[in-house]
Coordinates of C-alpha atoms in Angstrom, one line a residue:
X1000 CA -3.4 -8.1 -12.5
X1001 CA -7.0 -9.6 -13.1
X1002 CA -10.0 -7.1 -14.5
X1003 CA -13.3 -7.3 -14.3
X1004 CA -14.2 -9.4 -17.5
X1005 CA -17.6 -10.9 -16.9
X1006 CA -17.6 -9.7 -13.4
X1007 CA -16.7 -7.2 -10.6
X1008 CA -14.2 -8.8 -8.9
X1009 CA -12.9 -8.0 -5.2
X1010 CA -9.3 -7.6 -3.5
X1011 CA -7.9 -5.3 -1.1
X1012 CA -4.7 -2.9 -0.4
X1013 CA -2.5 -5.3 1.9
X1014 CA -2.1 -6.0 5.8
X1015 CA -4.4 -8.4 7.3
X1016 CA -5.5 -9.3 11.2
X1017 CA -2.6 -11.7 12.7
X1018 CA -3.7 -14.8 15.0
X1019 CA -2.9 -13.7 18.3
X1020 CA 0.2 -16.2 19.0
X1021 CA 2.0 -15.1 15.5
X1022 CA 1.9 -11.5 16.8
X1023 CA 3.2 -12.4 19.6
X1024 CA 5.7 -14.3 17.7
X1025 CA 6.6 -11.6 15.0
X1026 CA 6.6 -8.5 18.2
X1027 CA 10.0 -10.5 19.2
X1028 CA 11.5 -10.4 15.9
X1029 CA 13.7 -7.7 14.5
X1030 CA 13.8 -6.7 11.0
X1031 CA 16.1 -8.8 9.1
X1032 CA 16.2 -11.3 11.5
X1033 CA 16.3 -15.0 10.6
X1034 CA 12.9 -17.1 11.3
X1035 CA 13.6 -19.9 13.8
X1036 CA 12.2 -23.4 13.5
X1037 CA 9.0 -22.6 15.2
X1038 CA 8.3 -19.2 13.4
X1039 CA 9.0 -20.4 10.0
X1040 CA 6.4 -22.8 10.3
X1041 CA 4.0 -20.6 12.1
X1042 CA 3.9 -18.4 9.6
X1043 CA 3.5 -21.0 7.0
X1044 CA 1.0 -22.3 8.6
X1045 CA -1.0 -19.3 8.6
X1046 CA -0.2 -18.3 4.9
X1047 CA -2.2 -20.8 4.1
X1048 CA -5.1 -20.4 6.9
X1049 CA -5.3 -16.3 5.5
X1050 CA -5.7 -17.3 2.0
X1051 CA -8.4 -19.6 3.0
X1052 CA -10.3 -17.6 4.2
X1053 CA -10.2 -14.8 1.6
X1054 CA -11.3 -17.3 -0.4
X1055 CA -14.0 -18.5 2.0
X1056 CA -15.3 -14.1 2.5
X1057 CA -15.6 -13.7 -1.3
X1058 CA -11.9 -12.3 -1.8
X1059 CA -11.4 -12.8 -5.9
X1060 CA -7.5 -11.3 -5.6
X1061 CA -5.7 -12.4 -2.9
X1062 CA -2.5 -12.0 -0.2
X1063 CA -0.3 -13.3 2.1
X1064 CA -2.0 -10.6 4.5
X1065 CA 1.8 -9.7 4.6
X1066 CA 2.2 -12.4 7.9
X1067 CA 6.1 -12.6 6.8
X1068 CA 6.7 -8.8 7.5
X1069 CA 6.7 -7.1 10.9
X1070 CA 5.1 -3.8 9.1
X1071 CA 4.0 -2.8 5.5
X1072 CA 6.9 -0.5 5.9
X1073 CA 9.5 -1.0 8.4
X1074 CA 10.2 -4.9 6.5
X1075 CA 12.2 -3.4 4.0
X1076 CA 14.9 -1.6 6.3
X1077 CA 15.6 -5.3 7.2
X1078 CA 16.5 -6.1 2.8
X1079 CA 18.3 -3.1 2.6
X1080 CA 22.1 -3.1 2.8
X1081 CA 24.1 0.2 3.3
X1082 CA 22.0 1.3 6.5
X1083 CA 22.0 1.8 10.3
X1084 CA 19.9 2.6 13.5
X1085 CA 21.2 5.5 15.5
X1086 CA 20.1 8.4 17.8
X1087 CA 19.4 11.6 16.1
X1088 CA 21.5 14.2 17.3
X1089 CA 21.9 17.7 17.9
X1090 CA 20.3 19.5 14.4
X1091 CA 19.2 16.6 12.8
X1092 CA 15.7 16.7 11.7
X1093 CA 13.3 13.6 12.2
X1094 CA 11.7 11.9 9.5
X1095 CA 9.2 13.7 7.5
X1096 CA 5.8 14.1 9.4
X1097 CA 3.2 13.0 7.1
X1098 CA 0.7 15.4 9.1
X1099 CA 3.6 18.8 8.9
X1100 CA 1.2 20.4 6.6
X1101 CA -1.9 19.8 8.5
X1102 CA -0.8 20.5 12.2
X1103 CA 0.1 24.3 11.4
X1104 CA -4.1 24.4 10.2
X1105 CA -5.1 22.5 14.0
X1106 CA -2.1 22.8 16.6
X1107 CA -4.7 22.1 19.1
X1108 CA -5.6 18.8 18.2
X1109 CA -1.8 18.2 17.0
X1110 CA -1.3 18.4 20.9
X1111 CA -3.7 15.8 22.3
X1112 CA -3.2 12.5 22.8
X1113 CA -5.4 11.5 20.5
X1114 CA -3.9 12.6 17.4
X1115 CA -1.4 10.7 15.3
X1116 CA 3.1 11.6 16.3
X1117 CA 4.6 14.8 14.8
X1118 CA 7.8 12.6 14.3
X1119 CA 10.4 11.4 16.3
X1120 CA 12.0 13.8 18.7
X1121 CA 15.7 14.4 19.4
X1122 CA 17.7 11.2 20.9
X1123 CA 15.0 8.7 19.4
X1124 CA 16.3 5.9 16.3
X1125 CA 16.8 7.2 13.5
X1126 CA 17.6 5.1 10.4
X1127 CA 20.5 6.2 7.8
X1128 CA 21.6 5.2 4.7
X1129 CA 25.9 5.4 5.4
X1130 CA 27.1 3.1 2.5
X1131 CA 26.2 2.2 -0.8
X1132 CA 22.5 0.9 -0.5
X1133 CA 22.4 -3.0 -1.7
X1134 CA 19.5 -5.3 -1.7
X1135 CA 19.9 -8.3 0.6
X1136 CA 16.7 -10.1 1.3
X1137 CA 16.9 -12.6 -1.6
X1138 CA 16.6 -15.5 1.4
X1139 CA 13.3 -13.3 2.5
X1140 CA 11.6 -12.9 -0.9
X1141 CA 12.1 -16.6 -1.6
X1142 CA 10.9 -17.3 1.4
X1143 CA 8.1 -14.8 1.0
X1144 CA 7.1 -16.7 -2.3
X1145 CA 7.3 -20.2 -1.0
X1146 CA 5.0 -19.6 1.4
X1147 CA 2.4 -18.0 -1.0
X1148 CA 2.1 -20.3 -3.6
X1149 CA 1.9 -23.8 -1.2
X1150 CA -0.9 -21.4 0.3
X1151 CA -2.3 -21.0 -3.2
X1152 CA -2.0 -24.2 -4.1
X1153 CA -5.8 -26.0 -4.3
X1154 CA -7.8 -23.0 -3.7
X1155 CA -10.1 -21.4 -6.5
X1156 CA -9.1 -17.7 -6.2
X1157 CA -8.9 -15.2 -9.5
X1158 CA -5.1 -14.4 -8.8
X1159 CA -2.7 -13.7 -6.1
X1160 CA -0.5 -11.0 -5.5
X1161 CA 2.6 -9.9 -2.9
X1162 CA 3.1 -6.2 -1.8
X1163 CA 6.4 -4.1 -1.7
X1164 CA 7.5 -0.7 -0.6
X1165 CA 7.8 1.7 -3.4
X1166 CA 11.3 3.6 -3.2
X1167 CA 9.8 6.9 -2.8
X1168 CA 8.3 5.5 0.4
X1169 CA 11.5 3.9 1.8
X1170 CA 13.1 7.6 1.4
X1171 CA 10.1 8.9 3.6
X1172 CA 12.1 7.0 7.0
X1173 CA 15.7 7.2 5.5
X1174 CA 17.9 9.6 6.0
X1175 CA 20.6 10.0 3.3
X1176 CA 24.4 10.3 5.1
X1177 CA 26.5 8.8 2.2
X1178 CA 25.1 10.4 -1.4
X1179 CA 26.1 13.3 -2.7
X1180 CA 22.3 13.9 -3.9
X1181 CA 18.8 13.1 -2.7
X1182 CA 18.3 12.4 -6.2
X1183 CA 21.2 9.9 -6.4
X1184 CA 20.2 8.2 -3.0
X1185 CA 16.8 8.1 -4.1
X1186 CA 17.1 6.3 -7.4
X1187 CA 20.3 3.3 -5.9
X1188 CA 16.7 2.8 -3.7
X1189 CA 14.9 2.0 -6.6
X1190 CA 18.3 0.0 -8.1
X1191 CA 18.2 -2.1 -5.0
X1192 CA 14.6 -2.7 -4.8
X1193 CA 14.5 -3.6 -8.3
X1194 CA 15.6 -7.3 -7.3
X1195 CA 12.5 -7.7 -5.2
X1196 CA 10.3 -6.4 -7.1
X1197 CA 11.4 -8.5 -10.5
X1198 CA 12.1 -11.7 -8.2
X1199 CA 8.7 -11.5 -7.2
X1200 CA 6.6 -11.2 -10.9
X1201 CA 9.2 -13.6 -12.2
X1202 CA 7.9 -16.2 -9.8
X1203 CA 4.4 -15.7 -11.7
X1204 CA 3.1 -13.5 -8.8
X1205 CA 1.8 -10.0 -9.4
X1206 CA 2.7 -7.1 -7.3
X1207 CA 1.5 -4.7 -5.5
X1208 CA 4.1 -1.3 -5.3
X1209 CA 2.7 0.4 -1.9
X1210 CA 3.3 4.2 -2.5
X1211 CA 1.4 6.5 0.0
X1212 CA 4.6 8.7 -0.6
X1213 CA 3.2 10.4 -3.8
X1214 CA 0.5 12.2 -2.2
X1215 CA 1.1 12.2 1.3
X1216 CA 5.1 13.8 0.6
X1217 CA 2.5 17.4 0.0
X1218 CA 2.1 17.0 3.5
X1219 CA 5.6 16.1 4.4
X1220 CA 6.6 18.6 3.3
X1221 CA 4.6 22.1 3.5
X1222 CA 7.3 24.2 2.4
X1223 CA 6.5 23.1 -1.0
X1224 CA 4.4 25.0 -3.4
X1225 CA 2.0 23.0 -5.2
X1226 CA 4.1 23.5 -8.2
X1227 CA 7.4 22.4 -6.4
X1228 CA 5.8 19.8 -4.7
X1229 CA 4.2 17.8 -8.1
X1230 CA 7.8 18.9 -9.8
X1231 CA 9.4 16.6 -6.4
X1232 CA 6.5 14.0 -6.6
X1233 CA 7.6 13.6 -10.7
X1234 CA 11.1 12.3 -10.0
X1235 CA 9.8 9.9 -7.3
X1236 CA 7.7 8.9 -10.5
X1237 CA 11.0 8.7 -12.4
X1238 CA 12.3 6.4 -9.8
X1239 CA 9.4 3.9 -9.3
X1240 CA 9.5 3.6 -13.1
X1241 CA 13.0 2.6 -12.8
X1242 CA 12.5 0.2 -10.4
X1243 CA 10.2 -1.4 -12.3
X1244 CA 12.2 -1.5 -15.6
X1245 CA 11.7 -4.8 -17.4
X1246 CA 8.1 -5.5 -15.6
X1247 CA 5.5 -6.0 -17.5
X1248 CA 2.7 -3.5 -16.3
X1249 CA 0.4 -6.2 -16.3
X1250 CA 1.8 -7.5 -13.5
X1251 CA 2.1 -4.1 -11.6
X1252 CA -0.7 -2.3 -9.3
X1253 CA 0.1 0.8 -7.8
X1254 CA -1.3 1.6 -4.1
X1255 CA -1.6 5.1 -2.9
X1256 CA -3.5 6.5 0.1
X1257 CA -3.0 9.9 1.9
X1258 CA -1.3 9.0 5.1
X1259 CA -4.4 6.4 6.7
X1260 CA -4.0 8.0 9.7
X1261 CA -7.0 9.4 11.8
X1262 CA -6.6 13.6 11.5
X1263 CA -8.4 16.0 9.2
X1264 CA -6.8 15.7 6.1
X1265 CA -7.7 18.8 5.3
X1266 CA -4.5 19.4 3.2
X1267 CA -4.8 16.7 0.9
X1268 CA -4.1 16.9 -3.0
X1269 CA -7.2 16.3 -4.3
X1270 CA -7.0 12.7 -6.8
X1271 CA -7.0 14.6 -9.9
X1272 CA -3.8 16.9 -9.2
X1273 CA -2.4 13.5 -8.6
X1274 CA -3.5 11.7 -12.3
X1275 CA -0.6 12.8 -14.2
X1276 CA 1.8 11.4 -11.7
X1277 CA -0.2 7.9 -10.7
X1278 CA -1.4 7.5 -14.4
X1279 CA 2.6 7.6 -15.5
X1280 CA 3.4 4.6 -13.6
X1281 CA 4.0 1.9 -15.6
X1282 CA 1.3 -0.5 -13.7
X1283 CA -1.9 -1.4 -15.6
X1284 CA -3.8 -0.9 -12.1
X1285 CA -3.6 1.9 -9.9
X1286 CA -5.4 1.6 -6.2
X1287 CA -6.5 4.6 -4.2
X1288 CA -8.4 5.5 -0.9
X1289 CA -12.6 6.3 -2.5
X1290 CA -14.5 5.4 0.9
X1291 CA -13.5 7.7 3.8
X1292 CA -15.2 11.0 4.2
X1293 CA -12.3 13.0 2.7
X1294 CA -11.9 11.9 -0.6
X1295 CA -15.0 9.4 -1.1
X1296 CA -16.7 12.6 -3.6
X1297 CA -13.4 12.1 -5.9
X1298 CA -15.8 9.9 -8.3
X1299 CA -16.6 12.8 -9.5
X1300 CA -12.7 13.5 -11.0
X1301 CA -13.4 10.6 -13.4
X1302 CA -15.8 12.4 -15.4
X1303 CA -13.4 14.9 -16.4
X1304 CA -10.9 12.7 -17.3
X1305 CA -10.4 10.1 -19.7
X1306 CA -8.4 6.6 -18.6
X1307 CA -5.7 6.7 -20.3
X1308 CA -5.2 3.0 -22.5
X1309 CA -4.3 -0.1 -20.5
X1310 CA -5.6 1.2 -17.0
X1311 CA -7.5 0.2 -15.1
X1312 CA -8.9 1.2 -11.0
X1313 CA -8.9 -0.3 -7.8
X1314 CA -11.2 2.4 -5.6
X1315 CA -11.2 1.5 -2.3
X1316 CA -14.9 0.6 -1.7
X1317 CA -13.9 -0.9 2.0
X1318 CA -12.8 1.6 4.6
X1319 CA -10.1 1.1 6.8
X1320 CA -10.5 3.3 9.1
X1321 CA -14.3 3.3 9.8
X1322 CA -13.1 1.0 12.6
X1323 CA -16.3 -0.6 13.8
X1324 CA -18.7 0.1 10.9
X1325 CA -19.4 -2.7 8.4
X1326 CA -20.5 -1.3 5.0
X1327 CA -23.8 -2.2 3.8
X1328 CA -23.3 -4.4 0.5
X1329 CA -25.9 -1.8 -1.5
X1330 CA -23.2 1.2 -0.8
X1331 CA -20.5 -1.3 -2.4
X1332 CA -22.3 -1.3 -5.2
X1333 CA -23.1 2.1 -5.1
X1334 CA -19.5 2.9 -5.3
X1335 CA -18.1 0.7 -7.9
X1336 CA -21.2 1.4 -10.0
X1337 CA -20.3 4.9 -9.7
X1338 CA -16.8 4.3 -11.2
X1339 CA -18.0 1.6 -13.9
X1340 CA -20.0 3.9 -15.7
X1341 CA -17.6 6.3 -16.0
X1342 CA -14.5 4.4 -17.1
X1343 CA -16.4 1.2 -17.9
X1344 CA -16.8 -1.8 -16.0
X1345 CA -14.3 -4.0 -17.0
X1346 CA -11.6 -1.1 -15.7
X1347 CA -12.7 -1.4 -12.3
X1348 CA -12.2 -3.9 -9.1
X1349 CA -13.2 -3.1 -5.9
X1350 CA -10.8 -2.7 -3.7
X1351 CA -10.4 -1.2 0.1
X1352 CA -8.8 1.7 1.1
X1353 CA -5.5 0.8 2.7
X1354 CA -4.8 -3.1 4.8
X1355 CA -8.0 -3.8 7.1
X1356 CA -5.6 -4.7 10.3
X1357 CA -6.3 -1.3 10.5
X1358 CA -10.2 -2.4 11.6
X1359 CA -11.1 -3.0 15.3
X1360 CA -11.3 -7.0 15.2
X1361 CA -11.0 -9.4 12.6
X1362 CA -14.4 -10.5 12.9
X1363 CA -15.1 -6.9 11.6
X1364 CA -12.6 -7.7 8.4
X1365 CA -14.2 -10.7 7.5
X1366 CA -17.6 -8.6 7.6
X1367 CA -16.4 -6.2 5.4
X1368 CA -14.8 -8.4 2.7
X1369 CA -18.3 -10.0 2.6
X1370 CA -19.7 -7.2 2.6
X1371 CA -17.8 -5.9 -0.5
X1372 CA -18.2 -9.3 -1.9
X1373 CA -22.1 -8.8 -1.7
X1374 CA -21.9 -5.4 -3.0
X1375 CA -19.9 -7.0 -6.1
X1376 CA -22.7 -9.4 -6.8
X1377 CA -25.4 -6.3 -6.7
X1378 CA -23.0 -4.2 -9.1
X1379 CA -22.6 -7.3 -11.4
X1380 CA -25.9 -7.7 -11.4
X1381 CA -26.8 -4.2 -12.6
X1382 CA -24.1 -3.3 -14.7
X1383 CA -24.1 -6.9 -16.6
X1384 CA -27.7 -7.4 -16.4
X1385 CA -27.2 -10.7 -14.8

């Protein structure tokens, strides 16, 4: 992944606003379903108009705005062999809420409308692993790839990267009905995922290993001590470090958030219990939320603790879910000067704080990556002295 040699540079954690006619397009796929004719070359076609025009809003480190996937998440039960979709049944617990910890601190809220699902409840789809898990979306990652780089091709970006689902994330909506150990499921995940993940930086294309699962699992699961939980957390470690065997880290970033949804977070690990686990990763960049009202003070984590070789930060410097608000370019800089003087400037890009199709228009993402592009330009400025 690109640093910040002479410059701060700017990318972003992922999912992008879709053109209203490929939403409607994609909405009618299933997972794992083959493109038609018409789709294949919709969503080739606007590869190459998304890329455009991150280049065009001052995006230095760019996507596919992940246009070939239905979801950040739900893609990969589509490239995964060894699973099925059924009802959950009598005793069977739903996937892991990543809000169980929160909701026993504000039931209330956890009861309106308003607030994001507790989970799935008894007789919805569940998805379970019931065979040995197997990759099989090599068609999809090629095709993934193909579209990218004729998107890259003639435009005068820094680098360009592709996202993928982490294993300890995949295990976070799949249930394990076939190995005799979480443990064992978890890491013939990371065996399968493996084949994506090296296909991908073999092509010459960095990655981006999405992993909200290492500090949002706390929540998943608040029978956990803290203890128990960052022992749990450390073998998810294990795994992503398996799956990424023979992957050079320079290639690698690592994206973790703390669920993205709208509640209090309340219950969130604070960023520096997390360091040990997020700094062991063998990526050379490592992308977290810095701009929502939670976890924005974190900055302050840095000054206790010393990058370790190699690393380098992606803050998020770009809400996602400040819906409507635009952030004004002198607060972008505020933010990544912040973290540039206390792990140095050329270990730090500014990033946002999850995909901006989270934002309430795209008109409103474009803002913000000019925005962040501004503030870039302002924190250049001052921490270069040109």
């Amino acid at each position: 992944m690109k640093r910040s040699t002479d410059r701060i540079i700017m990318s972003h954690a992922g999912s992008l606003h879709r053109p209203d006619d490929l939403k409607t397009l994609m909405a009618a796929r299933k997972d794992g379903e083959p493109f038609d004719a018409a789709l294949a070359a919709r969503i080739k076609s606007a590869v190459a108009e998304v890329v455009k025009l991150q280049e065009d809003n001052g995006v230095d480190v760019v996507n596919d705005g992940e246009y070939t996937k239905r979801s950040w998440q739900s893609y990969a039960r589509g490239r995964l062999g060894g699973i099925e979709y059924r009802a959950l049944k009598s005793g069977e617990l739903p996937s892991d809420s990543i809000t169980a910890r929160e909701q026993k601190y504000f039931p209330g809220y956890f009861k309106t409308p308003e607030a994001p699902g507790a989970g799935a409840a008894l007789g919805q789809q569940g998805v379970f692993c019931t065979g040995p898990i197997t990759y099989v979306g090599q068609a999809e990652v090629q095709r993934d790839l193909e579209y990218f780089k004729a998107a890259l091709q003639g435009r005068n970006v820094a680098e360009g990267y592709l996202s993928a689902l982490a294993p300890g994330t995949i295990e976070h909506w799949l249930r394990n009905d076939y190995y005799k150990t979480e443990e064992e499921f978890l890491f013939a995940v990371a065996d399968a995922m493996h084949e994506e993940y090296k296909t991908i930086t073999d092509a010459g294309i960095a990655i981006q290993l999405d992993d909200p699962d290492l500090p949002d699992g706390w929540q998943c699961h608040p029978e956990l001590t803290e203890d128990e939980y960052l022992k749990y957390a450390a073998v998810r470690v294990e795994a992503l470090n398996h799956s990424i065997r023979d992957i050079k880290p320079e290639m690698v970033r690592l994206h973790i958030c703390w669920g993205s949804s709208h509640h209090p977070h309340t219950q969130d690990l604070p960023i520096s219990k997390l360091f040990p686990l997020i700094f062991a990763v063998n990526a050379d960049c490592v992308s977290f939320e810095a701009a929502n009202p939670m976890h924005e003070w974190e900055w302050v984590a840095f000054e206790d603790y010393k990058l370790p070789a190699g690393k380098f930060i992606m803050p998020g410097v770009l809400g996602h879910n400040s819906r409507e608000f635009v952030e004004h370019p002198e607060l972008v800089a505020q933010r990544l000067i912040r973290y540039a003087n206390l792990v140095g400037r050329e270990n730090v890009i500014g990033g946002t704080d999850c995909g901006l199709q989270r934002v309430a228009h795209a008109e409103i993402q474009w803002a913000k990556f000019r925005a962040g592009a501004e503030g870039a330009r302002i924190a250049t400025k001052k921490l270069w002295g040109r």
